[in-house]
Amino acid sequence: MTQRSEIGIGLMGMGVVGSGVARVLMQKSRHIAQQAGASVAIQGILVRNLSKPRAFEVPRHLLTSNAEDIIGNPAVDIVVEVMGGEEPALDYIFKSISLGKHVVTANKQVMAKHGPDILTLARKKGVQLLFEASVAGGIPIIGPLGKDLLANDITALRAIINGTTNYILTEMSLNHSDFSIALKEAQAHGYAEADPRNDVEGIDAAYKLAILSTLAFHTRVRASDVHCEGITSLGSKDFRYARELGYNIKLLAIARQEKKGLQVRVHPALVPQQVLLAKVDGVFNAIEIEGDLSGRVVFHGQGAGSLPTTSAVLGDILEIARNIASGISPTSSLLLREDIAIKPITELNTKYYMRLNVADMPGVLAQIARVLGDLKISIASVIQKETDEKVQAAEIVIMTHTSREASMQQAIQQLKSLDIVRNVGSVIRVEEWS
Ligand code: NAP
Ligand code: HSE
């Protein structure tokens, strides 16, 4: 490859992230050129709506609504895909790579579902595909997993990797905010996905966990392998009771290598207040990785938002630009081992928090204890939280010892069928740190 003094960028998307990328490429052009060793200039920007006002205004002639103007433009060396969604983003990425263009993407949905296939094509075509911004916004984590931690056998990964839900949970816990108001605030800050159900139902975190687990365990983990539960069924009381018991509630993404396979799951969890992840609030994300050599390492920072995400996208652009400028041509690849079995959630062993609304009368606890005892679920503590004398109801919170998920699911069904149980309010897994 020959050395180059000018590198062309084709930007696909000019929303929260794309506007940040355009702003930095234009306003910090000298710094970027110094770091790249060549000038880096935007050649075209793909949008849907040409007349929409933008957070950062660019010369009108750069905007296009025709993807061919980017993909087919010979002046574009690096296509930066920050549109989101599976299609047409995937199609544009494949076409760009097929034409020998390097690609930077922030798209976790595309990378979680098709990452290994796209990386294989990139290798064949001799180009780079980088995707640092697809997980945890401004936190460098894809790079460290692919380089600095590569010599480790990674045994576990625990993470808060969705800024929107962490913002909502923090607001609900510390400021007693209403769920829908906190979600609207997260959307106004530009943290939420185009369809915020992807955030609140845990799907965005599942995509990110699939990407991280594929890299960490060198096996293909698909988004559909990840057991996924969101935060919509949490009640405001759970935050109060959890705090009284010494825990915070977080949406955790967990991957763990066990003897018979890999556990990969996203769900709300009680996290002991003294551990680092319990203190990660607002839009901040954190990823804790356990390696046989490194021990426990934690990456912490802003997991969403225009400039933090732009930081990750620009880091990838600069890496590729430097290579082009100096005439070297590394390609992206992913070396995967044979498939590791994914363990079903029913095989999980963990502790549980349960909030039940029950009749306030003699013998109630005995009936509940019998159901749990018959299924070998051992009770660690029971606390009666509130009593409503008018309707003769009481709210109780049960903490269990380590139990099997399959038994807990059976217990929930049996408890729901008891006359004395008015409602099973919440069942939340408890994550312990040793
Ligand atoms: P966004 O604000 O919704 O912006 C999307 C942009 O893409 C818009 O400019 C839109 O054009 C354009 N676009 C979408 N579909 C298109 C199509 N079919 N043809 C042409 N243009 C199209 O999204 P975002 O928040 O910037 O997110 C972009 C990507 O970054 C997503 O993959 C997201 O998951 C990822 N990401 C976002 C964040 C964050 O904090 N927001 C953090 C990390 C990663 P119009 O403006 O004309 O509608
Ligand atoms: N919607 C995502 C989040 C954006 O809230 O974390 C960053 O990927």
Short mmCIF file of C-alpha atoms and ligand atoms in Angstrom, two decimals:
data_model
loop_
_atom_site.label_atom_id
_atom_site.label_comp_id
_atom_site.label_asym_id
_atom_site.label_seq_id
_atom_site.Cartn_x
_atom_site.Cartn_y
_atom_site.Cartn_z
CA MET A 1 0.00 0.00 0.00
CA THR A 2 1.25 3.51 -0.80
CA GLN A 3 1.47 6.32 1.73
CA ARG A 4 -1.31 8.93 1.61
CA SER A 5 -1.68 12.58 2.63
CA GLU A 6 -5.50 12.83 2.50
CA ILE A 7 -8.04 10.35 3.81
CA GLY A 8 -11.73 10.49 2.95
CA ILE A 9 -14.57 9.72 5.36
CA GLY A 10 -18.08 8.74 4.33
CA LEU A 11 -20.40 9.28 7.28
CA MET A 12 -23.63 7.29 7.40
CA GLY A 13 -25.94 8.98 9.92
CA MET A 14 -25.97 12.48 11.37
CA GLY A 15 -27.95 11.98 14.58
CA VAL A 16 -26.67 12.02 18.19
CA VAL A 17 -23.41 10.21 17.33
CA GLY A 18 -22.98 11.31 13.70
CA SER A 19 -23.29 15.01 14.62
CA GLY A 20 -20.57 14.56 17.25
CA VAL A 21 -18.29 12.78 14.78
CA ALA A 22 -18.80 15.51 12.13
CA ARG A 23 -18.21 18.25 14.71
CA VAL A 24 -14.95 16.77 15.96
CA LEU A 25 -13.64 15.94 12.47
CA MET A 26 -14.25 19.54 11.41
CA GLN A 27 -13.50 21.51 14.58
CA LYS A 28 -10.43 19.47 15.63
CA SER A 29 -9.14 18.89 12.11
CA ARG A 30 -5.57 19.99 12.99
CA HIS A 31 -5.33 17.66 15.98
CA ILE A 32 -6.84 14.81 13.94
CA ALA A 33 -4.40 15.43 11.05
CA GLN A 34 -1.43 15.45 13.47
CA GLN A 35 -2.52 12.19 15.05
CA ALA A 36 -3.37 10.52 11.74
CA GLY A 37 -0.33 11.74 9.85
CA ALA A 38 -2.65 12.90 7.04
CA SER A 39 -5.64 15.20 6.68
CA VAL A 40 -8.96 13.47 7.33
CA ALA A 41 -11.93 15.03 5.54
CA ILE A 42 -15.62 14.19 5.30
CA GLN A 43 -16.57 13.49 1.67
CA GLY A 44 -20.28 12.87 2.20
CA ILE A 45 -22.93 12.31 4.88
CA LEU A 46 -25.90 9.98 4.47
CA VAL A 47 -29.18 11.00 6.17
CA ARG A 48 -32.85 10.21 5.68
CA ASN A 49 -34.19 13.73 5.80
CA LEU A 50 -32.09 16.32 3.95
CA SER A 51 -33.93 19.32 5.38
CA LYS A 52 -33.87 18.36 9.07
CA PRO A 53 -31.99 20.83 11.36
CA ARG A 54 -28.79 19.25 12.76
CA ALA A 55 -27.07 19.61 16.16
CA PHE A 56 -23.98 20.55 14.12
CA GLU A 57 -24.58 22.21 10.76
CA VAL A 58 -22.37 21.05 7.88
CA PRO A 59 -22.05 22.44 4.31
CA ARG A 60 -25.26 21.45 2.50
CA HIS A 61 -23.42 19.84 -0.43
CA LEU A 62 -22.05 17.10 1.87
CA LEU A 63 -25.52 15.72 2.69
CA THR A 64 -27.12 12.98 0.62
CA SER A 65 -30.01 10.59 1.01
CA ASN A 66 -28.51 8.15 -1.50
CA ALA A 67 -26.20 5.54 0.07
CA GLU A 68 -24.46 4.99 -3.29
CA ASP A 69 -23.02 8.52 -3.03
CA ILE A 70 -20.98 7.24 -0.05
CA ILE A 71 -20.36 3.59 -0.90
CA GLY A 72 -19.54 4.25 -4.57
CA ASN A 73 -17.46 7.39 -3.95
CA PRO A 74 -13.80 6.63 -4.76
CA ALA A 75 -12.69 9.49 -2.46
CA VAL A 76 -14.16 7.64 0.57
CA ASP A 77 -11.56 5.40 2.27
CA ILE A 78 -13.40 4.83 5.56
CA VAL A 79 -17.16 4.38 5.87
CA VAL A 80 -18.39 5.37 9.35
CA GLU A 81 -21.75 3.73 10.02
CA VAL A 82 -23.64 5.53 12.81
CA MET A 83 -27.18 5.04 11.49
CA GLY A 84 -28.27 2.21 13.77
CA GLY A 85 -30.72 -0.63 13.13
CA GLU A 86 -29.97 -3.93 11.39
CA GLU A 87 -30.99 -3.02 7.82
CA PRO A 88 -29.99 -1.24 5.68
CA ALA A 89 -26.88 -0.71 7.87
CA LEU A 90 -25.73 -4.33 7.44
CA ASP A 91 -26.17 -4.19 3.67
CA TYR A 92 -24.19 -0.92 3.47
CA ILE A 93 -21.38 -2.36 5.61
CA PHE A 94 -21.12 -5.50 3.46
CA LYS A 95 -21.15 -3.44 0.24
CA SER A 96 -18.52 -0.99 1.54
CA ILE A 97 -16.18 -3.81 2.59
CA SER A 98 -16.75 -5.65 -0.70
CA LEU A 99 -15.58 -2.50 -2.50
CA GLY A 100 -12.40 -2.44 -0.38
CA LYS A 101 -13.39 0.32 2.04
CA HIS A 102 -12.52 0.24 5.74
CA VAL A 103 -15.51 0.46 8.10
CA VAL A 104 -16.03 1.91 11.57
CA THR A 105 -19.38 1.14 13.18
CA ALA A 106 -21.17 1.92 16.46
CA ASN A 107 -23.89 -0.60 15.64
CA LYS A 108 -24.20 -3.26 18.38
CA GLN A 109 -27.20 -4.92 16.74
CA VAL A 110 -25.26 -5.56 13.52
CA MET A 111 -22.09 -6.62 15.37
CA ALA A 112 -23.96 -8.92 17.79
CA LYS A 113 -25.82 -10.69 15.01
CA HIS A 114 -23.30 -10.62 12.16
CA GLY A 115 -19.92 -9.54 13.62
CA PRO A 116 -17.94 -12.74 12.87
CA ASP A 117 -19.27 -12.86 9.25
CA ILE A 118 -18.42 -9.22 8.57
CA LEU A 119 -14.96 -9.64 10.11
CA THR A 120 -14.35 -12.68 7.91
CA LEU A 121 -15.24 -10.66 4.80
CA ALA A 122 -13.03 -7.76 5.99
CA ARG A 123 -10.11 -10.17 6.32
CA LYS A 124 -10.70 -11.54 2.81
CA LYS A 125 -10.85 -8.05 1.37
CA GLY A 126 -7.78 -6.87 3.31
CA VAL A 127 -9.57 -4.03 5.15
CA GLN A 128 -10.23 -3.09 8.77
CA LEU A 129 -13.61 -3.18 10.52
CA LEU A 130 -13.50 -1.51 13.95
CA PHE A 131 -16.41 -1.28 16.39
CA GLU A 132 -15.22 0.19 19.71
CA ALA A 133 -18.34 2.40 20.04
CA SER A 134 -20.71 -0.56 19.76
CA VAL A 135 -20.24 -1.38 23.47
CA ALA A 136 -20.22 1.06 26.40
CA GLY A 137 -19.99 4.38 24.51
CA GLY A 138 -16.80 6.19 25.54
CA ILE A 139 -15.19 3.30 27.48
CA PRO A 140 -12.36 1.51 25.68
CA ILE A 141 -13.25 -2.18 26.01
CA ILE A 142 -13.20 -3.80 22.55
CA GLY A 143 -9.57 -2.72 22.12
CA PRO A 144 -8.39 -4.07 25.51
CA LEU A 145 -10.21 -7.39 24.98
CA GLY A 146 -8.61 -7.78 21.56
CA LYS A 147 -5.11 -6.85 22.72
CA ASP A 148 -4.18 -6.08 26.34
CA LEU A 149 -6.15 -8.95 27.91
CA LEU A 150 -5.61 -11.44 25.09
CA ALA A 151 -3.19 -13.66 27.01
CA ASN A 152 -5.77 -14.28 29.74
CA ASP A 153 -8.25 -17.08 30.16
CA ILE A 154 -11.24 -14.97 31.06
CA THR A 155 -13.46 -16.62 33.63
CA ALA A 156 -16.17 -14.02 34.21
CA LEU A 157 -17.47 -10.71 33.02
CA ARG A 158 -20.00 -8.61 34.92
CA ALA A 159 -21.14 -5.31 33.50
CA ILE A 160 -23.51 -2.39 33.47
CA ILE A 161 -23.64 -1.71 29.72
CA ASN A 162 -26.82 0.21 29.09
CA GLY A 163 -26.68 3.90 29.96
CA THR A 164 -30.41 4.50 29.56
CA THR A 165 -31.48 1.84 32.06
CA ASN A 166 -28.72 2.76 34.49
CA TYR A 167 -29.87 6.38 34.29
CA ILE A 168 -33.50 5.31 34.93
CA LEU A 169 -32.58 2.95 37.81
CA THR A 170 -30.42 5.64 39.43
CA GLU A 171 -33.21 8.21 39.15
CA MET A 172 -35.78 5.76 40.57
CA SER A 173 -33.48 4.72 43.39
CA LEU A 174 -31.91 8.01 44.51
CA ASN A 175 -34.54 10.56 43.49
CA HIS A 176 -37.67 8.35 43.66
CA SER A 177 -38.44 9.39 40.06
CA ASP A 178 -41.21 7.93 38.03
CA PHE A 179 -40.05 5.37 35.40
CA SER A 180 -41.57 7.19 32.40
CA ILE A 181 -40.19 10.60 33.40
CA ALA A 182 -36.68 9.16 33.86
CA LEU A 183 -36.95 7.47 30.44
CA LYS A 184 -38.00 10.77 28.79
CA GLU A 185 -34.95 12.46 30.36
CA ALA A 186 -32.64 9.72 29.04
CA GLN A 187 -34.14 10.21 25.57
CA ALA A 188 -33.68 13.98 25.78
CA HIS A 189 -29.99 13.45 26.63
CA GLY A 190 -29.63 11.29 23.48
CA TYR A 191 -28.81 8.08 25.43
CA ALA A 192 -31.78 5.97 24.33
CA GLU A 193 -32.05 3.83 21.20
CA ALA A 194 -34.43 4.91 18.41
CA ASP A 195 -36.82 2.32 19.89
CA PRO A 196 -36.32 2.66 23.68
CA ARG A 197 -37.87 -0.79 24.25
CA ASN A 198 -34.45 -2.09 23.18
CA ASP A 199 -33.00 -0.34 26.24
CA VAL A 200 -35.64 -0.99 28.90
CA GLU A 201 -36.24 -4.61 27.90
CA GLY A 202 -32.53 -5.44 28.14
CA ILE A 203 -32.12 -6.13 24.40
CA ASP A 204 -29.42 -3.48 23.85
CA ALA A 205 -27.44 -4.89 26.80
CA ALA A 206 -27.90 -8.42 25.40
CA TYR A 207 -26.43 -7.31 22.04
CA LYS A 208 -23.45 -5.79 23.85
CA LEU A 209 -22.98 -8.86 26.05
CA ALA A 210 -22.99 -11.08 22.94
CA ILE A 211 -20.19 -8.93 21.44
CA LEU A 212 -18.14 -8.88 24.65
CA SER A 213 -18.58 -12.61 25.31
CA THR A 214 -17.58 -13.51 21.75
CA LEU A 215 -14.34 -11.56 22.23
CA ALA A 216 -13.71 -12.63 25.83
CA PHE A 217 -14.36 -16.36 25.42
CA HIS A 218 -13.24 -16.70 21.75
CA THR A 219 -16.46 -18.46 20.80
CA ARG A 220 -19.46 -17.26 18.84
CA VAL A 221 -22.08 -15.98 21.27
CA ARG A 222 -25.25 -14.80 19.55
CA ALA A 223 -27.66 -12.22 20.97
CA SER A 224 -30.30 -14.98 20.95
CA ASP A 225 -28.07 -17.04 23.33
CA VAL A 226 -28.36 -14.37 26.02
CA HIS A 227 -31.14 -14.82 28.59
CA CYS A 228 -32.66 -11.36 28.72
CA GLU A 229 -34.99 -9.59 31.16
CA GLY A 230 -35.55 -5.84 31.35
CA ILE A 231 -36.38 -3.37 34.10
CA THR A 232 -40.06 -2.68 33.41
CA SER A 233 -41.46 -4.94 36.13
CA LEU A 234 -39.45 -3.42 39.01
CA GLY A 235 -41.61 -1.64 41.59
CA SER A 236 -40.58 1.55 43.41
CA LYS A 237 -40.74 -0.35 46.73
CA ASP A 238 -38.05 -2.78 45.54
CA PHE A 239 -35.48 0.03 45.49
CA ARG A 240 -36.32 0.98 49.09
CA TYR A 241 -36.34 -2.60 50.41
CA ALA A 242 -33.14 -3.47 48.52
CA ARG A 243 -31.39 -0.46 50.07
CA GLU A 244 -32.57 -1.43 53.56
CA LEU A 245 -31.10 -4.89 52.96
CA GLY A 246 -27.73 -3.41 51.86
CA TYR A 247 -28.11 -3.67 48.08
CA ASN A 248 -28.66 -1.47 45.00
CA ILE A 249 -30.63 -2.69 41.99
CA LYS A 250 -28.73 -2.70 38.68
CA LEU A 251 -29.37 -4.15 35.23
CA LEU A 252 -26.42 -6.54 35.07
CA ALA A 253 -24.96 -8.28 32.04
CA ILE A 254 -23.16 -11.41 33.21
CA ALA A 255 -21.08 -13.98 31.34
CA ARG A 256 -19.34 -16.76 33.24
CA GLN A 257 -17.33 -19.75 32.09
CA GLU A 258 -18.47 -22.83 34.02
CA LYS A 259 -17.50 -26.49 33.76
CA LYS A 260 -20.36 -27.45 31.47
CA GLY A 261 -20.60 -24.28 29.42
CA LEU A 262 -21.10 -20.57 29.34
CA GLN A 263 -23.69 -18.63 31.32
CA VAL A 264 -24.80 -15.46 29.49
CA ARG A 265 -27.61 -13.37 30.98
CA VAL A 266 -28.99 -9.85 31.32
CA HIS A 267 -31.43 -9.10 34.13
CA PRO A 268 -31.98 -6.79 37.09
CA ALA A 269 -29.92 -7.89 40.10
CA LEU A 270 -29.40 -6.93 43.72
CA VAL A 271 -25.77 -5.80 43.95
CA PRO A 272 -24.12 -5.43 47.40
CA GLN A 273 -23.72 -1.70 48.10
CA GLN A 274 -20.01 -1.98 48.85
CA VAL A 275 -18.97 -3.38 45.45
CA LEU A 276 -17.83 -1.08 42.66
CA LEU A 277 -20.66 -1.89 40.25
CA ALA A 278 -23.27 -0.84 42.83
CA LYS A 279 -21.78 2.66 42.82
CA VAL A 280 -21.97 3.11 39.02
CA ASP A 281 -24.76 5.66 38.59
CA GLY A 282 -26.49 7.67 35.89
CA VAL A 283 -25.31 7.19 32.31
CA PHE A 284 -22.04 5.66 33.52
CA ASN A 285 -21.24 2.08 32.54
CA ALA A 286 -18.69 -0.33 33.99
CA ILE A 287 -17.31 -3.65 32.85
CA GLU A 288 -15.57 -5.93 35.34
CA ILE A 289 -13.46 -8.69 33.84
CA GLU A 290 -11.78 -11.57 35.67
CA GLY A 291 -8.73 -13.01 33.94
CA ASP A 292 -6.42 -15.78 35.15
CA LEU A 293 -3.42 -13.43 34.77
CA SER A 294 -4.85 -9.93 35.22
CA GLY A 295 -7.15 -10.79 38.12
CA ARG A 296 -10.14 -8.46 38.35
CA VAL A 297 -10.04 -5.31 36.20
CA VAL A 298 -12.79 -2.71 35.90
CA PHE A 299 -13.40 -0.29 33.01
CA HIS A 300 -15.60 2.67 33.94
CA GLY A 301 -16.91 5.73 32.09
CA GLN A 302 -19.80 7.25 30.17
CA GLY A 303 -21.65 4.53 28.30
CA ALA A 304 -23.72 6.71 25.99
CA GLY A 305 -24.11 10.27 24.74
CA SER A 306 -22.79 12.16 21.75
CA LEU A 307 -19.23 13.09 22.73
CA PRO A 308 -18.24 9.97 24.72
CA THR A 309 -19.39 7.81 21.81
CA THR A 310 -17.68 10.13 19.34
CA SER A 311 -14.45 9.59 21.30
CA ALA A 312 -14.65 5.83 20.59
CA VAL A 313 -15.60 6.32 16.91
CA LEU A 314 -12.74 8.80 16.39
CA GLY A 315 -10.28 6.44 18.05
CA ASP A 316 -11.19 3.80 15.45
CA ILE A 317 -11.05 6.31 12.57
CA LEU A 318 -7.60 7.45 13.71
CA GLU A 319 -6.27 3.91 13.96
CA ILE A 320 -7.33 3.16 10.39
CA ALA A 321 -6.23 6.61 9.12
CA ARG A 322 -2.74 6.16 10.61
CA ASN A 323 -2.39 2.81 8.87
CA ILE A 324 -3.53 4.25 5.53
CA ALA A 325 -1.28 7.31 5.95
CA SER A 326 1.79 5.20 6.67
CA GLY A 327 1.02 2.68 3.95
CA ILE A 328 0.56 -0.37 6.16
CA SER A 329 -2.45 -2.61 5.74
CA PRO A 330 -3.54 -4.64 8.76
CA THR A 331 -6.87 -6.43 8.40
CA SER A 332 -9.46 -7.13 11.09
CA SER A 333 -10.02 -10.72 12.07
CA LEU A 334 -11.43 -12.75 14.91
CA LEU A 335 -9.98 -16.13 15.81
CA LEU A 336 -12.74 -18.21 17.35
CA ARG A 337 -12.37 -21.61 19.03
CA GLU A 338 -15.00 -24.32 18.67
CA ASP A 339 -18.45 -23.50 20.06
CA ILE A 340 -18.84 -23.58 23.83
CA ALA A 341 -22.26 -24.79 25.03
CA ILE A 342 -24.55 -22.08 26.38
CA LYS A 343 -26.18 -23.11 29.66
CA PRO A 344 -29.94 -22.59 30.00
CA ILE A 345 -31.01 -20.13 32.71
CA THR A 346 -32.85 -22.96 34.50
CA GLU A 347 -29.42 -24.39 35.48
CA LEU A 348 -28.38 -21.20 37.26
CA ASN A 349 -27.68 -21.39 41.00
CA THR A 350 -28.10 -18.08 42.79
CA LYS A 351 -29.75 -16.30 45.72
CA TYR A 352 -33.12 -14.57 45.31
CA TYR A 353 -35.08 -11.61 46.70
CA MET A 354 -38.87 -12.08 46.58
CA ARG A 355 -41.54 -9.52 47.40
CA LEU A 356 -44.96 -11.03 48.05
CA ASN A 357 -48.30 -9.52 48.88
CA VAL A 358 -50.06 -11.99 51.17
CA ALA A 359 -53.10 -12.32 53.41
CA ASP A 360 -52.30 -11.11 56.94
CA MET A 361 -53.51 -14.16 58.91
CA PRO A 362 -52.05 -17.04 60.95
CA GLY A 363 -50.32 -19.85 59.05
CA VAL A 364 -49.39 -17.81 55.98
CA LEU A 365 -45.63 -18.02 56.46
CA ALA A 366 -45.87 -21.75 57.12
CA GLN A 367 -47.64 -22.31 53.76
CA ILE A 368 -45.05 -20.27 51.89
CA ALA A 369 -42.18 -21.99 53.70
CA ARG A 370 -43.65 -25.39 52.77
CA VAL A 371 -43.74 -24.56 49.05
CA LEU A 372 -40.15 -23.33 49.14
CA GLY A 373 -38.93 -26.15 51.39
CA ASP A 374 -40.48 -28.86 49.19
CA LEU A 375 -38.50 -27.42 46.25
CA LYS A 376 -35.30 -27.32 48.36
CA ILE A 377 -35.24 -23.52 48.43
CA SER A 378 -33.78 -22.50 51.74
CA ILE A 379 -34.95 -19.21 53.29
CA ALA A 380 -32.19 -16.90 54.59
CA SER A 381 -34.53 -14.23 56.03
CA VAL A 382 -38.14 -13.07 56.01
CA ILE A 383 -39.15 -9.50 56.76
CA GLN A 384 -42.73 -8.27 57.01
CA LYS A 385 -42.56 -4.81 55.46
CA GLU A 386 -46.06 -3.33 55.43
CA THR A 387 -49.50 -4.29 56.71
CA ASP A 388 -52.80 -2.98 55.40
CA GLU A 389 -55.33 -3.74 58.15
CA LYS A 390 -58.32 -2.62 56.07
CA VAL A 391 -57.80 -5.36 53.50
CA GLN A 392 -55.95 -7.69 55.90
CA ALA A 393 -52.90 -7.85 53.63
CA ALA A 394 -49.20 -7.77 54.37
CA GLU A 395 -46.13 -7.34 52.26
CA ILE A 396 -43.25 -9.68 52.97
CA VAL A 397 -39.74 -9.82 51.57
CA ILE A 398 -37.95 -13.18 51.49
CA MET A 399 -34.22 -13.60 50.89
CA THR A 400 -33.16 -17.12 49.94
CA HIS A 401 -29.90 -19.03 50.17
CA THR A 402 -28.39 -20.22 46.88
CA SER A 403 -31.08 -22.12 45.00
CA ARG A 404 -31.66 -23.54 41.55
CA GLU A 405 -33.44 -21.31 39.03
CA ALA A 406 -35.66 -24.18 37.79
CA SER A 407 -36.89 -24.71 41.37
CA MET A 408 -37.49 -20.99 41.86
CA GLN A 409 -39.57 -20.81 38.68
CA GLN A 410 -41.66 -23.76 39.93
CA ALA A 411 -42.00 -22.10 43.34
CA ILE A 412 -43.29 -18.87 41.79
CA GLN A 413 -46.01 -20.79 39.94
CA GLN A 414 -47.00 -22.70 43.09
CA LEU A 415 -47.01 -19.54 45.24
CA LYS A 416 -49.24 -17.76 42.72
CA SER A 417 -51.80 -20.55 43.03
CA LEU A 418 -52.05 -20.28 46.85
CA ASP A 419 -55.19 -18.45 48.11
CA ILE A 420 -53.13 -16.62 50.72
CA VAL A 421 -50.77 -15.10 48.11
CA ARG A 422 -52.45 -12.05 46.59
CA ASN A 423 -49.55 -11.18 44.29
CA VAL A 424 -45.91 -12.14 43.63
CA GLY A 425 -44.59 -8.56 43.33
CA SER A 426 -40.98 -9.09 42.27
CA VAL A 427 -38.40 -11.83 42.15
CA ILE A 428 -34.88 -10.48 41.67
CA ARG A 429 -31.64 -12.47 41.51
CA VAL A 430 -28.91 -11.51 43.97
CA GLU A 431 -25.35 -11.27 42.60
CA GLU A 432 -22.61 -11.96 45.15
CA TRP A 433 -18.93 -11.00 45.02
CA SER A 434 -16.36 -13.12 46.84
P1 NAP B 1 -29.92 8.70 15.85
O1 NAP B 1 -29.75 9.91 16.66
O2 NAP B 1 -31.28 8.11 15.69
O3 NAP B 1 -29.33 9.00 14.39
C1 NAP B 1 -29.43 8.12 13.32
C2 NAP B 1 -28.98 8.83 12.04
O4 NAP B 1 -28.96 7.91 10.96
C3 NAP B 1 -29.90 9.98 11.62
O5 NAP B 1 -29.15 11.05 11.12
C4 NAP B 1 -30.75 9.38 10.49
O6 NAP B 1 -31.11 10.32 9.51
C5 NAP B 1 -29.77 8.38 9.89
N1 NAP B 1 -30.46 7.21 9.33
C6 NAP B 1 -31.09 6.23 10.01
N2 NAP B 1 -31.61 5.32 9.15
C7 NAP B 1 -31.26 5.75 7.91
C8 NAP B 1 -31.48 5.25 6.60
N3 NAP B 1 -32.16 4.12 6.39
N4 NAP B 1 -30.97 5.94 5.55
C9 NAP B 1 -30.28 7.08 5.74
N5 NAP B 1 -30.03 7.61 6.96
C10 NAP B 1 -30.51 6.94 8.03
O7 NAP B 1 -28.99 7.52 16.38
P2 NAP B 1 -27.70 7.65 17.32
O8 NAP B 1 -28.13 7.77 18.74
O9 NAP B 1 -26.77 8.64 16.75
O10 NAP B 1 -27.10 6.17 17.19
C11 NAP B 1 -26.42 5.77 16.03
C12 NAP B 1 -25.74 4.42 16.27
O11 NAP B 1 -24.82 4.54 17.34
C13 NAP B 1 -26.70 3.30 16.70
O12 NAP B 1 -26.21 2.08 16.20
C14 NAP B 1 -26.59 3.32 18.21
O13 NAP B 1 -26.93 2.09 18.80
C15 NAP B 1 -25.11 3.62 18.37
N6 NAP B 1 -24.74 4.22 19.64
C16 NAP B 1 -25.44 5.28 20.11
C17 NAP B 1 -25.05 5.87 21.31
C18 NAP B 1 -25.79 7.04 21.89
O14 NAP B 1 -25.46 7.44 23.00
N7 NAP B 1 -26.73 7.62 21.20
C19 NAP B 1 -23.96 5.34 22.03
C20 NAP B 1 -23.26 4.24 21.49
C21 NAP B 1 -23.67 3.68 20.29
P3 NAP B 1 -32.14 11.54 9.84
O15 NAP B 1 -31.43 12.38 10.85
O16 NAP B 1 -32.31 12.25 8.55
O17 NAP B 1 -33.37 10.89 10.38
N1 HSE B 2 -28.95 3.18 24.15
C1 HSE B 2 -27.63 2.85 24.53
C2 HSE B 2 -27.48 3.02 26.03
C3 HSE B 2 -26.64 3.74 23.80
O1 HSE B 2 -28.36 3.61 26.65
O2 HSE B 2 -26.51 2.54 26.59
C4 HSE B 2 -25.23 3.29 23.98
O3 HSE B 2 -24.99 2.09 23.32
#
